[in-house]
Short mmCIF file of C-alpha atoms and ligand atoms in Angstrom, two decimals:
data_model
loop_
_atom_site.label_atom_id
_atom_site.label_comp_id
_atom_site.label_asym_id
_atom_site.label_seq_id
_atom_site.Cartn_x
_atom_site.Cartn_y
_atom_site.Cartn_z
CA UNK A 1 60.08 100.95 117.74
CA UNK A 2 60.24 101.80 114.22
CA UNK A 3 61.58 105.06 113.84
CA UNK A 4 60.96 108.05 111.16
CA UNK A 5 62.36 110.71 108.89
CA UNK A 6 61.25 113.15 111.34
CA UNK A 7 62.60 111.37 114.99
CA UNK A 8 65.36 109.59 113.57
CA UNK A 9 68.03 112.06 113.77
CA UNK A 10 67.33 112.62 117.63
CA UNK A 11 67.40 109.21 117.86
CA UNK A 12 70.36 108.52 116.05
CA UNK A 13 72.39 111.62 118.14
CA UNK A 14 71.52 110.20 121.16
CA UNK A 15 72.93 106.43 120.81
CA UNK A 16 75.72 107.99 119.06
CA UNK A 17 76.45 110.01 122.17
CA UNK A 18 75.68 106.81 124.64
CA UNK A 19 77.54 103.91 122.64
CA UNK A 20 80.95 103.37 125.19
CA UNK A 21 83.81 103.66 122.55
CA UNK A 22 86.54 101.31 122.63
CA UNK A 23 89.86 102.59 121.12
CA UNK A 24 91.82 100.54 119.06
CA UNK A 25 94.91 102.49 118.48
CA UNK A 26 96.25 105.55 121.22
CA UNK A 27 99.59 106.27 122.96
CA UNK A 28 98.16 106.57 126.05
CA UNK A 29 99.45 105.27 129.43
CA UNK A 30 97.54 104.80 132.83
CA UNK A 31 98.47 107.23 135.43
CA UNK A 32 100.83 105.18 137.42
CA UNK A 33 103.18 104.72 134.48
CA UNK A 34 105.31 108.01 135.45
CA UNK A 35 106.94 110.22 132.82
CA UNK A 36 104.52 108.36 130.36
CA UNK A 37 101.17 109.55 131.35
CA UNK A 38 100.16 112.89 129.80
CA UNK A 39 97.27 115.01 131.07
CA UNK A 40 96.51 118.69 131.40
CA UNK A 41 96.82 122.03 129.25
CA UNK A 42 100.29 121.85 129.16
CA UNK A 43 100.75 118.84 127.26
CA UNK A 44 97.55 119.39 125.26
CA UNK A 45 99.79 122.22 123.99
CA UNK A 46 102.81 120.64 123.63
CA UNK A 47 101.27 117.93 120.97
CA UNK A 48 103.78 117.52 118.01
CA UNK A 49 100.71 118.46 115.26
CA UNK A 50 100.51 121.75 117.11
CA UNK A 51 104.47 122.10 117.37
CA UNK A 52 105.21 121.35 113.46
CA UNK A 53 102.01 123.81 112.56
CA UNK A 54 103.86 126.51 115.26
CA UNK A 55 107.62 125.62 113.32
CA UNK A 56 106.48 126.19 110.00
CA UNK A 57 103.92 129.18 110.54
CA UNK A 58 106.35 131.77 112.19
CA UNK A 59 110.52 131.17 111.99
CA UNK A 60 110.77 129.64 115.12
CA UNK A 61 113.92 127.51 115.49
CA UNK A 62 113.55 124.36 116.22
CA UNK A 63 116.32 123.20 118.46
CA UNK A 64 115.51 126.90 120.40
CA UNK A 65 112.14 125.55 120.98
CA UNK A 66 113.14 122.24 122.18
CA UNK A 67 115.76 123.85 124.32
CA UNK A 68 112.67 125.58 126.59
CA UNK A 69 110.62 123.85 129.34
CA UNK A 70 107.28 122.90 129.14
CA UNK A 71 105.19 125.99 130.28
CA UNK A 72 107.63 127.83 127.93
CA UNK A 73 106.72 125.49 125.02
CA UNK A 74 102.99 125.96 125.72
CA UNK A 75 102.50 129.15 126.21
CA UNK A 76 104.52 130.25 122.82
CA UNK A 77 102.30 128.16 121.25
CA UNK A 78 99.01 129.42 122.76
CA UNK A 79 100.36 132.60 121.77
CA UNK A 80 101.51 131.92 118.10
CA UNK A 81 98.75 130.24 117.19
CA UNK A 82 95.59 131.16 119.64
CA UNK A 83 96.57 134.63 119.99
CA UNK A 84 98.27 136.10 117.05
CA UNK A 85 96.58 134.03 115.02
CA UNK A 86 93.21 132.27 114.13
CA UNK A 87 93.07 129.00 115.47
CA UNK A 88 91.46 127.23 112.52
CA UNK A 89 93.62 123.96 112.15
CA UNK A 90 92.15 120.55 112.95
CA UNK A 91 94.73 120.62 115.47
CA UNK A 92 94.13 124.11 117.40
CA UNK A 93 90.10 123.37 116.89
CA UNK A 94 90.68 120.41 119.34
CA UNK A 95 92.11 122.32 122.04
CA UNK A 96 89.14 124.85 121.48
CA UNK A 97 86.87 122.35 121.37
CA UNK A 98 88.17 120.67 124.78
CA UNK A 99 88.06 123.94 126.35
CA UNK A 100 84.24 124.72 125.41
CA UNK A 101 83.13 120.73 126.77
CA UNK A 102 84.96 122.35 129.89
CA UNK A 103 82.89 125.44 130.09
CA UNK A 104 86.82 127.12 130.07
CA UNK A 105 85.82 130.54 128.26
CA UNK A 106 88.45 132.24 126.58
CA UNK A 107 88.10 136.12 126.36
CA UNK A 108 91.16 138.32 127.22
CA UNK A 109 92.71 135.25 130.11
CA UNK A 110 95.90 135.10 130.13
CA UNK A 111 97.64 131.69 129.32
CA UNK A 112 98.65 130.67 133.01
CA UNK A 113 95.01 131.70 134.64
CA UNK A 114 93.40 129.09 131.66
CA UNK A 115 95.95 126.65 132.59
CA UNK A 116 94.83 127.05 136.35
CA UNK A 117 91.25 127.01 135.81
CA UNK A 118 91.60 123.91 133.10
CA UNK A 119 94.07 121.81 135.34
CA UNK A 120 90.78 122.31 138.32
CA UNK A 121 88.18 121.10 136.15
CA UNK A 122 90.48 118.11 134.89
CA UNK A 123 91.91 116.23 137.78
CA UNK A 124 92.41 112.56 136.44
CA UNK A 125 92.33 110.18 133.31
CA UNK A 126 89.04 109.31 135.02
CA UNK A 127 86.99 112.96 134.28
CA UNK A 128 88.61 112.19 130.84
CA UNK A 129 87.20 108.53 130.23
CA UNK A 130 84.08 109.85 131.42
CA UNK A 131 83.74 113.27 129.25
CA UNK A 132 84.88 111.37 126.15
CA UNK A 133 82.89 108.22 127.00
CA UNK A 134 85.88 106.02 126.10
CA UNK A 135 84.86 102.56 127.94
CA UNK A 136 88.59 100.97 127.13
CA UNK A 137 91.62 102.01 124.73
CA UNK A 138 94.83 100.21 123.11
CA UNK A 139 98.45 101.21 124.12
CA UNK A 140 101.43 101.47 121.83
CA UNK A 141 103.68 99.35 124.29
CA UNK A 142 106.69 99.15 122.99
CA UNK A 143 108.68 95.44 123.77
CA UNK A 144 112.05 97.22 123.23
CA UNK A 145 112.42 100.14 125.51
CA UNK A 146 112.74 98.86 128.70
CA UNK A 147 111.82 101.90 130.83
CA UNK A 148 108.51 102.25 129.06
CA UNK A 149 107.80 98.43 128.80
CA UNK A 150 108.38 98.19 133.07
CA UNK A 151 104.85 99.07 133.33
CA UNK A 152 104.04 95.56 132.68
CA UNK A 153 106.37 95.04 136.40
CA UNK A 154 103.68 96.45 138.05
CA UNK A 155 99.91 95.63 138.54
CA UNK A 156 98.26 98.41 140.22
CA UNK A 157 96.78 99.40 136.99
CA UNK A 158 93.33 98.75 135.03
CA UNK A 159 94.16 96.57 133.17
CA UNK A 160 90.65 95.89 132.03
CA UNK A 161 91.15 100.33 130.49
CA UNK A 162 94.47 100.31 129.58
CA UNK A 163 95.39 97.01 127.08
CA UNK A 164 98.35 96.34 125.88
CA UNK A 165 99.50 95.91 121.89
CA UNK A 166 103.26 95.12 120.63
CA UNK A 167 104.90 98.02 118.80
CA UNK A 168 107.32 96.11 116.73
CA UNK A 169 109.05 98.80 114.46
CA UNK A 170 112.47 98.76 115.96
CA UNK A 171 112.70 95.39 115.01
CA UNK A 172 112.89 97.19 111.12
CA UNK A 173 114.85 100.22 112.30
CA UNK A 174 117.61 98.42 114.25
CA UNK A 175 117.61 94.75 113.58
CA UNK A 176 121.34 94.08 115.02
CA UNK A 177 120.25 96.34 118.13
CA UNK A 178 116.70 95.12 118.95
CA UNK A 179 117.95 91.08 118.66
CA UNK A 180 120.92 92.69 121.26
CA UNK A 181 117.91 93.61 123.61
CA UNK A 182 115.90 90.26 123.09
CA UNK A 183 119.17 87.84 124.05
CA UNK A 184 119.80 90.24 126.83
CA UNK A 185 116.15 89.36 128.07
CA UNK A 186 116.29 85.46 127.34
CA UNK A 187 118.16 83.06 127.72
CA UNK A 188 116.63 81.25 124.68
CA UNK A 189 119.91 81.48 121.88
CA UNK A 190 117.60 80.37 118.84
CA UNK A 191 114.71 82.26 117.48
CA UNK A 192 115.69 84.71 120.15
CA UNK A 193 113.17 87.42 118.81
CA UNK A 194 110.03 85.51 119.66
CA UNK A 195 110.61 84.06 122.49
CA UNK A 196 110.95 87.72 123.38
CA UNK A 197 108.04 88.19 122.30
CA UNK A 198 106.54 85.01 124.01
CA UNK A 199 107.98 86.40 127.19
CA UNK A 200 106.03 89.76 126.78
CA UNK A 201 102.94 88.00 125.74
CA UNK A 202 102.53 86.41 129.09
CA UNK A 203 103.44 89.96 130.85
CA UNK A 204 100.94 91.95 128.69
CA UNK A 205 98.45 90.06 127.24
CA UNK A 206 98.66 92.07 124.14
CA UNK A 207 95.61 92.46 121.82
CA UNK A 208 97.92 92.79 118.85
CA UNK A 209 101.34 93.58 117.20
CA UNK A 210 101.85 96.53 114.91
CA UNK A 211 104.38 97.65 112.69
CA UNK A 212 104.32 101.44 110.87
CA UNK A 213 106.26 100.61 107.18
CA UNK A 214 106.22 102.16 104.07
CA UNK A 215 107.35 101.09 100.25
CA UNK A 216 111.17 100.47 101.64
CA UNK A 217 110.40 98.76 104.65
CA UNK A 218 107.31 96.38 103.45
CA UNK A 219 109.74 93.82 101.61
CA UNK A 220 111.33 93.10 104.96
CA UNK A 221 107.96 90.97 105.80
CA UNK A 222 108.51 89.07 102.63
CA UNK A 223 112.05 88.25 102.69
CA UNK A 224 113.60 88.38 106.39
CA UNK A 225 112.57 85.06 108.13
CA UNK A 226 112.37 86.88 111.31
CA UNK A 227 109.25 88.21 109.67
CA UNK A 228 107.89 84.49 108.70
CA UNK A 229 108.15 83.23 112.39
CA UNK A 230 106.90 86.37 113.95
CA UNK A 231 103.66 85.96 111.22
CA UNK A 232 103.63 82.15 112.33
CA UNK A 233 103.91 83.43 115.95
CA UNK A 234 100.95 85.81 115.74
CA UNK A 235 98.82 83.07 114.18
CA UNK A 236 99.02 80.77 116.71
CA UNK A 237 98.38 83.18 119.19
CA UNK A 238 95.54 84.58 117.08
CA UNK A 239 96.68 88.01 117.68
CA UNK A 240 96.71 91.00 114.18
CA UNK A 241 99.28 92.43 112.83
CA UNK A 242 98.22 95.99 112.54
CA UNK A 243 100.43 97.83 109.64
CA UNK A 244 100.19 101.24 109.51
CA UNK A 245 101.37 101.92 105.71
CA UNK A 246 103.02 105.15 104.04
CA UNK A 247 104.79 107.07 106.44
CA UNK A 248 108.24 108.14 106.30
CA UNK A 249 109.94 109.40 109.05
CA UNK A 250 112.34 112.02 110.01
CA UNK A 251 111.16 114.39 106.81
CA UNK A 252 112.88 117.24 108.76
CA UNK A 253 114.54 115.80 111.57
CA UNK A 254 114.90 119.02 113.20
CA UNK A 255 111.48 118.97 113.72
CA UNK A 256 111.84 115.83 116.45
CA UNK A 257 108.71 113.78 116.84
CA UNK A 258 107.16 116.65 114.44
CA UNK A 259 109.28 115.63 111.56
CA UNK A 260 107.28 112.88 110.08
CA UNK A 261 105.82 113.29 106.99
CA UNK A 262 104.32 110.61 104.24
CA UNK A 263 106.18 108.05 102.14
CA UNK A 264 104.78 105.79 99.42
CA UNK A 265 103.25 102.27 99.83
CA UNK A 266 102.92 100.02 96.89
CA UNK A 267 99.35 98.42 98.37
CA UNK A 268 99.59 95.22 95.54
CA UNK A 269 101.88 94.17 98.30
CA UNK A 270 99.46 94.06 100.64
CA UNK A 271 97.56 91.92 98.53
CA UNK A 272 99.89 89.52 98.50
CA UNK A 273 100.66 89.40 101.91
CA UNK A 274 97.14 88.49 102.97
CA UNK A 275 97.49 86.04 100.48
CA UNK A 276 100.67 84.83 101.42
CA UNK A 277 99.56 84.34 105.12
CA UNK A 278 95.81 83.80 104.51
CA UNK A 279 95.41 82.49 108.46
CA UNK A 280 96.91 85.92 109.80
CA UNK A 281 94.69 88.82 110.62
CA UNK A 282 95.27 92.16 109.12
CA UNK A 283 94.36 95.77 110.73
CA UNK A 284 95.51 98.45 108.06
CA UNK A 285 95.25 101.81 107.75
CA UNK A 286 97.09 104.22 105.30
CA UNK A 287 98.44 107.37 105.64
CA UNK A 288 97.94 108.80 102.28
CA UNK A 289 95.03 109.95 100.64
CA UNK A 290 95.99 108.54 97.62
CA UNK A 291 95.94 105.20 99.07
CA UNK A 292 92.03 104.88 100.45
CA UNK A 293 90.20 103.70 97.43
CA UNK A 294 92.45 100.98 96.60
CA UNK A 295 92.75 100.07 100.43
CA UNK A 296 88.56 99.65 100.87
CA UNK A 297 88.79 98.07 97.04
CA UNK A 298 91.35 95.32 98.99
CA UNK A 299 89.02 95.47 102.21
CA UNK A 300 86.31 93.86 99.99
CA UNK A 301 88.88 91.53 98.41
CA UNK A 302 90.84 89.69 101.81
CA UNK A 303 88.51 88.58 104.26
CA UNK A 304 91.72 89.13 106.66
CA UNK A 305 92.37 92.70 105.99
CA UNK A 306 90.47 95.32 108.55
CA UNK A 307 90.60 98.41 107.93
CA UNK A 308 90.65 101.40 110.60
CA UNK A 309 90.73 104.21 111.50
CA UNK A 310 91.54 108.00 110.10
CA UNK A 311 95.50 107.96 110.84
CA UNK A 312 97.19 111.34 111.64
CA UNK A 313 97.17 113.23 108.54
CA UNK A 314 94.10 111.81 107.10
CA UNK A 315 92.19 112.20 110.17
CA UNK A 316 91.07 116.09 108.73
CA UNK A 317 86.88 116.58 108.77
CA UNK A 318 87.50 117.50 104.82
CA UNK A 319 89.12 113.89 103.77
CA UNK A 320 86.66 111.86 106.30
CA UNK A 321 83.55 113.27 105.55
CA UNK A 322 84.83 112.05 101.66
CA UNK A 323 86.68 108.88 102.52
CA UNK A 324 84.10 107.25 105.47
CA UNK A 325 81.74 107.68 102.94
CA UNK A 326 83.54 105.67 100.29
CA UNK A 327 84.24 103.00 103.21
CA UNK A 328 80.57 102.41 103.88
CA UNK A 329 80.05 102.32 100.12
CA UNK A 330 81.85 99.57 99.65
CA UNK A 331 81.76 98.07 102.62
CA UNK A 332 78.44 98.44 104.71
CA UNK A 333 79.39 99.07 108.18
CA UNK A 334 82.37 96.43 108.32
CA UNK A 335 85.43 98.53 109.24
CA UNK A 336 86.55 100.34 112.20
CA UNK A 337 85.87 103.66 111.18
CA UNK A 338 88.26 105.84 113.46
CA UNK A 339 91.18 105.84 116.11
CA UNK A 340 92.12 108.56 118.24
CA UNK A 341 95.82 108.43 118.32
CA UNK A 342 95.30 110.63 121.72
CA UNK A 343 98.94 110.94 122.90
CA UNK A 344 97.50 113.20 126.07
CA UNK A 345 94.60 111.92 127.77
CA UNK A 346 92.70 114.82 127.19
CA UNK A 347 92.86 114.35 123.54
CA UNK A 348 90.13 111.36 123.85
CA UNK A 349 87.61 114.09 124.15
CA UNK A 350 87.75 116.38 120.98
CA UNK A 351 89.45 113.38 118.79
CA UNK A 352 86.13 111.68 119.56
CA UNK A 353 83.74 114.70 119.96
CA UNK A 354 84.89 116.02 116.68
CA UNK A 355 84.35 112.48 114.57
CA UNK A 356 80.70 112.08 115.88
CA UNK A 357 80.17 115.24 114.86
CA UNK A 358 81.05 113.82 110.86
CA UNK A 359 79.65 110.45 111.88
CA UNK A 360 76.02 111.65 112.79
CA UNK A 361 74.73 113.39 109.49
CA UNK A 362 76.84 111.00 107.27
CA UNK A 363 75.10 108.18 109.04
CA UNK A 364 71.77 110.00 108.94
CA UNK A 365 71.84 110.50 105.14
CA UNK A 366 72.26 106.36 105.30
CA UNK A 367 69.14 105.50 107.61
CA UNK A 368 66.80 108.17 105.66
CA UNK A 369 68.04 106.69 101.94
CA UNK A 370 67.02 103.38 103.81
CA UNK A 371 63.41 105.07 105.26
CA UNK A 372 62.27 106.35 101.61
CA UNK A 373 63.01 102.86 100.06
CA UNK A 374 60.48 101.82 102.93
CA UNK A 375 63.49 99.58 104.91
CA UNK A 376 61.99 99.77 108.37
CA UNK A 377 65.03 101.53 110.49
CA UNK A 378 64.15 100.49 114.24
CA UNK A 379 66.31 101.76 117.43
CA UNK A 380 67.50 98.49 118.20
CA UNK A 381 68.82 98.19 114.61
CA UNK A 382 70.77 101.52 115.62
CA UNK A 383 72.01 100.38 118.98
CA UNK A 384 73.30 97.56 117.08
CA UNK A 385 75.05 100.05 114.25
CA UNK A 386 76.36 102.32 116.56
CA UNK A 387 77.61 99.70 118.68
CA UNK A 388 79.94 97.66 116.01
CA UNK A 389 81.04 100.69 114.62
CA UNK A 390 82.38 102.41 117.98
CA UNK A 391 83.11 99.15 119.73
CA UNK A 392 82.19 95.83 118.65
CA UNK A 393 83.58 95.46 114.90
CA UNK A 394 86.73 96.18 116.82
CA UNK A 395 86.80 94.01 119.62
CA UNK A 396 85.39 91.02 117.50
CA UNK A 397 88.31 91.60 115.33
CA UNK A 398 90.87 91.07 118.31
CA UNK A 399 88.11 88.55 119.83
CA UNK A 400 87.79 90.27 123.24
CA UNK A 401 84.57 90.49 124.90
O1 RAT B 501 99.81 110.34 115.05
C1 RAT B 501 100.84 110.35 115.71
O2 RAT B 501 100.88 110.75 116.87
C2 RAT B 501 102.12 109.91 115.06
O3 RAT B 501 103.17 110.51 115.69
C3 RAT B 501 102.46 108.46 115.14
O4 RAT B 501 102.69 108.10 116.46
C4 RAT B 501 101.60 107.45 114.62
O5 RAT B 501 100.32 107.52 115.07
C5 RAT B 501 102.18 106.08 114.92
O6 RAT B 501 101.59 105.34 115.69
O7 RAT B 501 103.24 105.77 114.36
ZN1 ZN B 502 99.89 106.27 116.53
#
């Protein structure tokens, strides 16, 4: 059917709302991986974007927050930010958000009766995949730490939810200590890194390897071989390298996993590293604003360069509303527009609730640009929009079905 200027938006809404998303970059676990699954108020809470906003808007200690337990955590930071103050951050509008899909009204309830009523309503990652219509969703697996990669011992997971990708940055924090772990784990004395990594391959069945670098760290690709065979490796295993670029870590390391902040990236490097290793896929996202034009100028340059996503401190209604647009200038609908990051389960629901809400009218302004130069918009060609841009340009990318 060929729609109109006057149904299309309904239209539009309601395939946005019924596309299954698949979620190419989280650091989420299934439930069975203990200590590593995160669900509930709690940990909604305790999310470091909401602990650095609590650290820097009152004079909270840091190592005096860390010291308490979890309720403790939470609650001081439903009440430094929800009650004494207005909870207008990206970051506080997502637990709000959550709480209103929930039905989970506010008024004068104390912290522990909204922790009751939300931990009722959510039991299981299931009334999570469901809400936030999230059909599958990449892991940040980590090869190196043992206790987090033994989920891959065990089986009585989805595996078809839950898949796996190789987290490689400790290979660039601790060289000497990461090849340490990989001889431990083979017996192979040559190339000992990827065979490692050959060994995890067949445990995981990752959908690809990622590395977070930034101006400092991005030579390391060029001139440590480990880097060369690793790049070889990944080709012949078709697998991407995804390289998130720009951040530096540890800007206040009181501040824990809250301490990151943003570093430079020199993105002519880039360039010539998807020259350099033309057969080798690319997924890149920056963390800098300052970075995005350049990056979707280079997206339109190297047919091996992807980019996704809205990472961390770019992913802020104000910059995507600005920068998504600039993407589909320059690029039709050929990216991955967004990621959720989601650390706690939960998260899936407002990190995706809140991007349709940008996605809709930005895409709407599209189609009826498209309907006055009489280009007949139909539904299908919507289902088939929709679809690449919440699922398929991603999974064709990794070339799972
Ligand atoms: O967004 C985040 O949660 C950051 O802490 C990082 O984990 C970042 O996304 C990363 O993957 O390095
Ligand atoms: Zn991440």
């Amino acid at each position: 059917m060929i729609l109109s200027s006057d149904n299309i938006s309904n239209t539009l809404l309601n395939i946005i709302n019924g596309t299954p998303i698949f979620d190419l970059h989280t650091h989420l676990f299934p439930p069975k991986h203990e200590g590593y699954f995160l669900l509930g108020f709690k940990n909604l809470l305790n999310y470091h974007y909401l602990i650095a906003e609590l650290l820097t808007a009152t004079n909270i200690d840091a190592s005096t927050f860390y010291s308490y337990n979890d309720e403790k955590k939470a609650s001081l930071i439903w009440n430094e930010l929800f009650e004494k103050r207005t909870p207008v951050s990206e970051a506080c509008a997502g637990v709000l958000s959550i709480l209103k899909e929930l039905k989970i009204v506010i008024n004068n309830k104390s912290f522990l009766s909204i922790c009751d009523e939300y931990d009722n309503k959510i039991q299981s990652d299931k009334n999570v995949l469901e809400l936030s219509n999230v059909s599958s969703l990449v892991m940040t697996n980590n090869p190196f730490d043992l206790d987090e990669w033994s989920l891959f011992n065990t089986n009585d997971w989805n595996k078809k939810i839950y898949l796996a990708s190789l987290r490689l940055d400790d290979i660039i924090v601790d060289y000497e200590e990461t090849l340490k772990k990989a001889k431990d784990q083979t017996s192979n004395q040559e190339n000992t890194i990827v065979t490692y990594l050959e060994k995890c391959y067949s445990q995981s069945y990752p959908v690809y390897a990622a590395v977070s670098l930034n101006l400092d760290t991005f030579h390391t690709i060029f001139k440590d071989t480990i880097w060369k065979d690793i790049l070889v490796w990944l080709e012949n295993k078709n697998l991407p390298l995804s390289l998130m670029l720009g951040v530096k870590r540890a800007v206040n390391k009181d501040f824990g996993l809250a301490g990151d902040g943003i570093g430079d990236i020199n993105l002519k490097e880039l360039s010539n590293l998807c020259n350099s290793f033309p057969k080798n896929k690319f997924l890149v996202t920056c963390l800098s604003l300052n970075d995005q034009h350049e990056l979707t100028v280079l997206a339109r340059k190297h047919p091996n360069l992807k980019i996704f996503g809205f990472w961390w401190f770019m992913n802020q209604p104000t910059i995507i509303k600005q920068i998504l647009k600039m993407r589909i200038d320059m690029l039709g609908f050929s990216f991955i527009p967004q990621h959720s990051d989601a650390r706690v389960s939960d998260q899936l629901i407002y990190k995706w609730s809140h991007f349709k809400k940008i996605l809709h009218p930005i895409l709407l302004e599209y189609y009826q640009d498209l309907l006055d130069k009489n280009f007949p918009i139909s539904e299908n060609i919507l289902h088939r929009d929709i679809d690449s841009l919440l699922s398929g340009n991603a999974k064709k990318y990794l070339g799972i079905k």
